[in-house]
PDB file of C-alpha atoms in Angstrom:
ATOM      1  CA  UNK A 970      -9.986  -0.134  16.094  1.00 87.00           C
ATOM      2  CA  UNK A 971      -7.658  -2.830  16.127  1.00 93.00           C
ATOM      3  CA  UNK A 972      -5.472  -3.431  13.046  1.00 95.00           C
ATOM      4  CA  UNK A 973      -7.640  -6.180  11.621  1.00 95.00           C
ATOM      5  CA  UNK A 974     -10.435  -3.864  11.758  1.00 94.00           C
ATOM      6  CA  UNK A 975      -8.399  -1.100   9.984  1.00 94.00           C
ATOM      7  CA  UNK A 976      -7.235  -3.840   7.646  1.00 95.00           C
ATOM      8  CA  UNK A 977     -10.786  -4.400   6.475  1.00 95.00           C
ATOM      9  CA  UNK A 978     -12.207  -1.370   6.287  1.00 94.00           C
ATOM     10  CA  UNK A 979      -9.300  -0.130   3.733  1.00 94.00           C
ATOM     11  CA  UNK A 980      -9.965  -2.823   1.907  1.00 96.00           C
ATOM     12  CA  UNK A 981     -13.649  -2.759   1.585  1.00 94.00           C
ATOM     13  CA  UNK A 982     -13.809   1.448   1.216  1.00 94.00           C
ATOM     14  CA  UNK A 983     -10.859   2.458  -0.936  1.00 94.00           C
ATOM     15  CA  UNK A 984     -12.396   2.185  -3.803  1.00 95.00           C
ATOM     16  CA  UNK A 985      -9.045   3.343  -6.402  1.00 96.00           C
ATOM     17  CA  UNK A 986      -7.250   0.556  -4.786  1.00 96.00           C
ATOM     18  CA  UNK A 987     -10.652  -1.780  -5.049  1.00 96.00           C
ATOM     19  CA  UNK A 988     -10.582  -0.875  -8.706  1.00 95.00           C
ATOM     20  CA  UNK A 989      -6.481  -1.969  -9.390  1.00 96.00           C
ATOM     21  CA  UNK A 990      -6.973  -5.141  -7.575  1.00 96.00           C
ATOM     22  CA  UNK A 991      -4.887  -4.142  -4.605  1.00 98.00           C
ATOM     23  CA  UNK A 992      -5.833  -5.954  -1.144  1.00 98.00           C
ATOM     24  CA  UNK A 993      -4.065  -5.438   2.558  1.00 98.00           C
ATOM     25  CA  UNK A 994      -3.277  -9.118   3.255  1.00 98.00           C
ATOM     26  CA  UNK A 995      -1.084  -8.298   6.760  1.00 98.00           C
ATOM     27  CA  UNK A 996      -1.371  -5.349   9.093  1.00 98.00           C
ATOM     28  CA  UNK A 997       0.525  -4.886  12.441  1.00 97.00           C
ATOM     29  CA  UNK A 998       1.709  -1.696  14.070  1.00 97.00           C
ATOM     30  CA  UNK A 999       4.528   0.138  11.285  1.00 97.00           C
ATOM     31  CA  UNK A1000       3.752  -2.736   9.300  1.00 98.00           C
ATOM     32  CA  UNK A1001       1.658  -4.033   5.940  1.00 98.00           C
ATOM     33  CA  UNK A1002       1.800  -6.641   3.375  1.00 98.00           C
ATOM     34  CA  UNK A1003      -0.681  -6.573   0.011  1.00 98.00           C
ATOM     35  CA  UNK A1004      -0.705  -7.687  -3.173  1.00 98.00           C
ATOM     36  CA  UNK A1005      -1.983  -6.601  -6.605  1.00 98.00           C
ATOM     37  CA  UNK A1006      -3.778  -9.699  -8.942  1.00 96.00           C
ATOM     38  CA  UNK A1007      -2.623  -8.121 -12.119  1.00 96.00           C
ATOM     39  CA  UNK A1008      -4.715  -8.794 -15.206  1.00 95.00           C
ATOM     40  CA  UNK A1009      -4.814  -7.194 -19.282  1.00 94.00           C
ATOM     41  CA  UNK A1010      -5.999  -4.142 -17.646  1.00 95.00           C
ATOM     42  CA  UNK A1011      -2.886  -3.130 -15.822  1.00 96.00           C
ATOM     43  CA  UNK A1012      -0.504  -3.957 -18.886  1.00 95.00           C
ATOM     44  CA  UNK A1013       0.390  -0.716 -21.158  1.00 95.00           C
ATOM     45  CA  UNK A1014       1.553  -0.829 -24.388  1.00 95.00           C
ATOM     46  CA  UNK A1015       5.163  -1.817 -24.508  1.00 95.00           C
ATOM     47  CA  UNK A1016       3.627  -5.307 -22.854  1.00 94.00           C
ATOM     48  CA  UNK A1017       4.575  -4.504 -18.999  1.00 96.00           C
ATOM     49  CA  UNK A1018       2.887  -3.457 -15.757  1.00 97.00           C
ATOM     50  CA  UNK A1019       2.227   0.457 -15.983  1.00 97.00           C
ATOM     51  CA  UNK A1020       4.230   2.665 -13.469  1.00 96.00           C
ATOM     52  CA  UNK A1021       1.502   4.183 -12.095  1.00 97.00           C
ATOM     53  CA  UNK A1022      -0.306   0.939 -10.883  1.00 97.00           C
ATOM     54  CA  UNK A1023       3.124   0.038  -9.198  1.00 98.00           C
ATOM     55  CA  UNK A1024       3.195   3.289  -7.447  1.00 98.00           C
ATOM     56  CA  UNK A1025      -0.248   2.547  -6.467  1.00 98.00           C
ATOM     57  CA  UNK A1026       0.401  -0.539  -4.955  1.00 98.00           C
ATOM     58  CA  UNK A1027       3.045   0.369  -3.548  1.00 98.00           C
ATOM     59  CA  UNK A1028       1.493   3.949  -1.970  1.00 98.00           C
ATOM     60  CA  UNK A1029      -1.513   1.925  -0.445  1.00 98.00           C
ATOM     61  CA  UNK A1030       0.814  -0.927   1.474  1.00 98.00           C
ATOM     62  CA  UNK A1031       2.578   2.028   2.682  1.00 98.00           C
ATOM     63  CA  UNK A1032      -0.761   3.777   3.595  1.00 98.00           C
ATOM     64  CA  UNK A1033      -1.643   0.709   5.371  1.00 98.00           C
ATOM     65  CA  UNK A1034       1.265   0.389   7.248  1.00 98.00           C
ATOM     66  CA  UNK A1035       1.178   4.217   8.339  1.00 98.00           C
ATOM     67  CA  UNK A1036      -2.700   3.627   9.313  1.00 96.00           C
ATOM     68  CA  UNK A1037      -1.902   0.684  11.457  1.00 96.00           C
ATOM     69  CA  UNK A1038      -1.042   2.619  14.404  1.00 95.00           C
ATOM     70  CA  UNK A1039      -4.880   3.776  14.354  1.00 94.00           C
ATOM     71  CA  UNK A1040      -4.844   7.140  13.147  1.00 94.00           C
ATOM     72  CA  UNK A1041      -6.122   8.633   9.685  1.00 94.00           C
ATOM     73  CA  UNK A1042      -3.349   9.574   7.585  1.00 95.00           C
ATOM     74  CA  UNK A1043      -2.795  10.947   4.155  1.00 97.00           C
ATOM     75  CA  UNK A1044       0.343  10.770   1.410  1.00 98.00           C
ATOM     76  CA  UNK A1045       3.085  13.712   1.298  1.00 98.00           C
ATOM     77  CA  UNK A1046       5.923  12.516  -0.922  1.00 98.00           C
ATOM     78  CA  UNK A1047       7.125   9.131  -2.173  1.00 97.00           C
ATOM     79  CA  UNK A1048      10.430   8.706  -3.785  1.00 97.00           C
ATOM     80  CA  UNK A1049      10.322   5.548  -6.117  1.00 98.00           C
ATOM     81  CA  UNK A1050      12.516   3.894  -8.115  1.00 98.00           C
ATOM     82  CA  UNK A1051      11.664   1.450 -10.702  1.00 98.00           C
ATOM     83  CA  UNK A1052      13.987  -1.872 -10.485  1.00 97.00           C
ATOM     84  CA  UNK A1053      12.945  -4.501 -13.194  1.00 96.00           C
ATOM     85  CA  UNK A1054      10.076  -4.363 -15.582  1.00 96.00           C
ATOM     86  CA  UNK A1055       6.865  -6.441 -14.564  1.00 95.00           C
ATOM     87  CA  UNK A1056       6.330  -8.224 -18.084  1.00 93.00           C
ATOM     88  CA  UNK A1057       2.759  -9.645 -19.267  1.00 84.00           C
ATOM     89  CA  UNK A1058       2.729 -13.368 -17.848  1.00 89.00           C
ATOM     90  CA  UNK A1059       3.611 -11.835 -14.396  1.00 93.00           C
ATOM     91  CA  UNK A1060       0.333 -13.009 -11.851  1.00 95.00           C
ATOM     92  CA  UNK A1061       1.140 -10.650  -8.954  1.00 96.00           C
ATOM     93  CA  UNK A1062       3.080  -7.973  -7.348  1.00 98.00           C
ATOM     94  CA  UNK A1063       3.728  -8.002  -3.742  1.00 98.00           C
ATOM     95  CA  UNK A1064       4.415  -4.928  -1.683  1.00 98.00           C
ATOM     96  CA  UNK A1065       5.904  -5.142   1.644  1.00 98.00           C
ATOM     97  CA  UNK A1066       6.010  -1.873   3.798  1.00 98.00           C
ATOM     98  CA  UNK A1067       8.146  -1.121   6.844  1.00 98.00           C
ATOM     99  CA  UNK A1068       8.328   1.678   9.412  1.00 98.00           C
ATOM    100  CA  UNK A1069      11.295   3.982   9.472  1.00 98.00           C
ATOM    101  CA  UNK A1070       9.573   6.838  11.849  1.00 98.00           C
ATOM    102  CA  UNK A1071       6.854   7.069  13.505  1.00 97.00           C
ATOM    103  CA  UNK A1072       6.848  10.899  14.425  1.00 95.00           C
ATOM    104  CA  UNK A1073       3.822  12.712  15.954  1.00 94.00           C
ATOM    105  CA  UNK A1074       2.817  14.164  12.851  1.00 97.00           C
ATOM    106  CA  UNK A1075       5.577  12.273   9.998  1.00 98.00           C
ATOM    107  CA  UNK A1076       5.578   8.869   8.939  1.00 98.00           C
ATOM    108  CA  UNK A1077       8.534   7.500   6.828  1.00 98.00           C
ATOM    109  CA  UNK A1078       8.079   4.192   5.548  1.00 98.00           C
ATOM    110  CA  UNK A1079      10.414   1.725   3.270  1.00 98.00           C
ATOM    111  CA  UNK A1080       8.136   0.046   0.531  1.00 98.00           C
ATOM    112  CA  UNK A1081       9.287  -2.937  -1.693  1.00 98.00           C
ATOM    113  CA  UNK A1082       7.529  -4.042  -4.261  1.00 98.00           C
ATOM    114  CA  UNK A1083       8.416  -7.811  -5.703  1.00 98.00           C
ATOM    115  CA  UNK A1084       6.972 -10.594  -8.245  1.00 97.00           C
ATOM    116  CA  UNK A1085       5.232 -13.560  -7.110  1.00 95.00           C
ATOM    117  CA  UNK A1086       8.667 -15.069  -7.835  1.00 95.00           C
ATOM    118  CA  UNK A1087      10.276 -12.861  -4.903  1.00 96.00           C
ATOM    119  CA  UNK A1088      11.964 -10.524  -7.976  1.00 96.00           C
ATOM    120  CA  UNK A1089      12.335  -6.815  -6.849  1.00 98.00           C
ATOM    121  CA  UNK A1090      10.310  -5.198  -9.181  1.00 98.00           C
ATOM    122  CA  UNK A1091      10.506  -1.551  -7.130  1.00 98.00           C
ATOM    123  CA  UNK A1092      11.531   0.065  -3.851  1.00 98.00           C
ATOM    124  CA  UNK A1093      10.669   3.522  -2.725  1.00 98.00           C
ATOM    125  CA  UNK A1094      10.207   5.334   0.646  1.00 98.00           C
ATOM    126  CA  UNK A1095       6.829   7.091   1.508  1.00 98.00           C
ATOM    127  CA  UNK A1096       6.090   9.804   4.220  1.00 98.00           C
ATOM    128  CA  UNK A1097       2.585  10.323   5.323  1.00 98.00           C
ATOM    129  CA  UNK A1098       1.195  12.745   7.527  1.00 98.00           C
ATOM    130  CA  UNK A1099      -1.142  11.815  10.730  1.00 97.00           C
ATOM    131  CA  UNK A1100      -3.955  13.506  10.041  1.00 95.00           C
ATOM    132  CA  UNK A1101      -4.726  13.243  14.223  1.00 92.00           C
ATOM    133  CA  UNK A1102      -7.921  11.205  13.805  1.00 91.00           C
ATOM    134  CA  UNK A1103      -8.493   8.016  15.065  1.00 89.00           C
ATOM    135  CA  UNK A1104     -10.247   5.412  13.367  1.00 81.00           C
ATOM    136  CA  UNK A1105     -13.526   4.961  14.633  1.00 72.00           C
ATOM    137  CA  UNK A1106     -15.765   2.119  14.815  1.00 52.00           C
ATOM    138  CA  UNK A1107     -18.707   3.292  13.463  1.00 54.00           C
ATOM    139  CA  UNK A1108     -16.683   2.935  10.183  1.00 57.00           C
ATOM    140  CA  UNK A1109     -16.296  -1.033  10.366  1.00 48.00           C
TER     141      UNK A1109
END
Protein backbone atom coordinates (compact mmCIF):
# COMPACT_ATOMS: atom_id res chain seq x y z
CA UNK A 1 0.00 0.00 0.00
CA UNK A 2 1.33 3.22 -0.74
CA UNK A 3 1.37 5.89 2.00
CA UNK A 4 -1.77 7.63 0.83
CA UNK A 5 -3.48 4.43 1.07
CA UNK A 6 -2.13 3.84 4.64
CA UNK A 7 -3.01 7.46 5.29
CA UNK A 8 -6.67 6.72 4.67
CA UNK A 9 -7.26 3.71 6.02
CA UNK A 10 -5.94 5.03 9.63
CA UNK A 11 -8.05 7.58 9.29
CA UNK A 12 -11.23 5.95 8.33
CA UNK A 13 -10.62 2.65 10.90
CA UNK A 14 -9.10 4.02 14.09
CA UNK A 15 -11.93 4.62 15.60
CA UNK A 16 -10.29 6.24 19.34
CA UNK A 17 -8.59 8.68 17.17
CA UNK A 18 -12.04 9.08 14.93
CA UNK A 19 -13.71 9.78 18.23
CA UNK A 20 -10.94 12.81 19.52
CA UNK A 21 -11.10 14.43 16.21
CA UNK A 22 -7.60 13.46 15.22
CA UNK A 23 -6.96 13.16 11.26
CA UNK A 24 -3.44 12.15 9.33
CA UNK A 25 -3.25 15.19 7.02
CA UNK A 26 0.58 14.21 5.55
CA UNK A 27 2.23 10.82 5.32
CA UNK A 28 5.65 10.05 3.67
CA UNK A 29 8.19 7.42 4.61
CA UNK A 30 9.44 8.31 8.69
CA UNK A 31 7.12 11.02 8.34
CA UNK A 32 3.35 12.37 9.47
CA UNK A 33 1.53 15.50 10.01
CA UNK A 34 -2.26 15.59 11.77
CA UNK A 35 -4.20 17.68 13.57
CA UNK A 36 -6.81 17.54 16.35
CA UNK A 37 -10.21 20.08 15.79
CA UNK A 38 -10.58 20.56 19.48
CA UNK A 39 -14.07 21.31 20.74
CA UNK A 40 -15.94 21.54 24.70
CA UNK A 41 -15.37 17.93 24.75
CA UNK A 42 -11.63 17.86 24.98
CA UNK A 43 -11.48 20.79 27.65
CA UNK A 44 -11.22 19.47 31.48
CA UNK A 45 -11.99 21.33 34.26
CA UNK A 46 -9.31 23.83 35.02
CA UNK A 47 -10.47 25.29 31.30
CA UNK A 48 -7.49 23.61 29.14
CA UNK A 49 -6.93 20.76 26.69
CA UNK A 50 -6.73 17.40 28.81
CA UNK A 51 -3.27 15.60 28.81
CA UNK A 52 -4.45 12.60 27.69
CA UNK A 53 -6.01 13.90 24.35
CA UNK A 54 -2.51 15.56 23.73
CA UNK A 55 -0.81 12.33 24.23
CA UNK A 56 -3.29 10.96 21.91
CA UNK A 57 -2.64 13.15 19.27
CA UNK A 58 0.47 13.11 19.59
CA UNK A 59 0.82 8.92 19.86
CA UNK A 60 -1.29 8.57 16.56
CA UNK A 61 0.99 11.20 14.30
CA UNK A 62 3.73 9.18 15.62
CA UNK A 63 1.86 5.89 14.78
CA UNK A 64 1.39 7.27 11.43
CA UNK A 65 4.70 8.15 10.80
CA UNK A 66 6.05 4.63 12.07
CA UNK A 67 3.25 2.94 9.70
CA UNK A 68 4.38 4.85 6.70
CA UNK A 69 7.06 2.57 5.83
CA UNK A 70 4.14 -0.11 5.22
CA UNK A 71 4.29 -2.33 8.02
CA UNK A 72 1.75 -2.79 11.05
CA UNK A 73 3.13 -1.47 14.10
CA UNK A 74 2.08 -1.00 17.66
CA UNK A 75 3.17 1.64 20.70
CA UNK A 76 6.02 0.59 23.34
CA UNK A 77 6.91 3.70 25.32
CA UNK A 78 6.49 7.45 24.79
CA UNK A 79 8.26 9.93 26.90
CA UNK A 80 6.24 13.30 26.87
CA UNK A 81 6.62 16.40 28.21
CA UNK A 82 4.02 18.95 28.53
CA UNK A 83 5.30 22.60 27.30
CA UNK A 84 2.44 25.26 27.55
CA UNK A 85 -1.14 24.73 28.47
CA UNK A 86 -3.70 24.53 25.46
CA UNK A 87 -6.39 27.05 26.96
CA UNK A 88 -10.26 26.99 25.87
CA UNK A 89 -10.37 29.42 22.71
CA UNK A 90 -7.49 27.28 21.24
CA UNK A 91 -9.10 25.74 17.55
CA UNK A 92 -6.39 23.12 16.93
CA UNK A 93 -3.35 21.25 17.85
CA UNK A 94 -0.93 20.20 15.31
CA UNK A 95 1.40 17.27 15.69
CA UNK A 96 4.33 16.86 13.55
CA UNK A 97 6.27 13.47 13.76
CA UNK A 98 9.80 12.69 12.59
CA UNK A 99 11.92 9.55 12.25
CA UNK A 100 14.90 9.05 14.49
CA UNK A 101 15.37 5.06 13.69
CA UNK A 102 14.06 2.99 11.64
CA UNK A 103 15.39 -0.43 13.07
CA UNK A 104 14.11 -3.86 11.90
CA UNK A 105 11.98 -4.31 14.73
CA UNK A 106 12.32 -0.43 16.77
CA UNK A 107 11.01 2.70 15.68
CA UNK A 108 12.02 5.97 17.52
CA UNK A 109 10.24 8.90 16.50
CA UNK A 110 10.41 12.82 17.65
CA UNK A 111 6.72 14.16 18.03
CA UNK A 112 5.84 17.93 18.45
CA UNK A 113 2.80 18.98 19.19
CA UNK A 114 1.93 22.96 18.49
CA UNK A 115 -1.21 25.49 18.39
CA UNK A 116 -2.70 26.63 15.29
CA UNK A 117 -0.60 29.70 16.16
CA UNK A 118 2.75 27.56 15.70
CA UNK A 119 3.04 27.64 19.90
CA UNK A 120 4.76 24.41 21.23
CA UNK A 121 2.23 23.07 23.22
CA UNK A 122 4.28 19.45 23.76
CA UNK A 123 7.21 17.38 22.51
CA UNK A 124 7.86 13.79 23.29
CA UNK A 125 9.66 10.83 21.58
CA UNK A 126 7.73 7.54 20.76
CA UNK A 127 9.15 3.99 19.96
CA UNK A 128 6.97 1.54 18.23
CA UNK A 129 7.53 -1.89 17.44
CA UNK A 130 7.09 -3.44 13.70
CA UNK A 131 4.79 -5.83 14.22
CA UNK A 132 6.30 -7.57 10.63
CA UNK A 133 3.01 -7.25 8.74
CA UNK A 134 2.49 -5.45 5.82
CA UNK A 135 -0.42 -3.52 5.07
CA UNK A 136 -2.54 -5.16 2.75
CA UNK A 137 -4.92 -3.98 0.28
CA UNK A 138 -7.78 -5.76 0.97
CA UNK A 139 -7.93 -3.29 3.94
CA UNK A 140 -8.39 -0.01 1.73
Amino acid sequence: MTCEEIMKYRNENNHFAVLLGIRTLKMNPGYAMGEMELTKQHINAVGSVHGGCIFALADTIGGAAAASHGTQITTISGDFHYLSAAMEGCKRLIAVAREIKYGKRILVYDVEVTDETGRGIAKGVFSYYNLGKPWKEELS
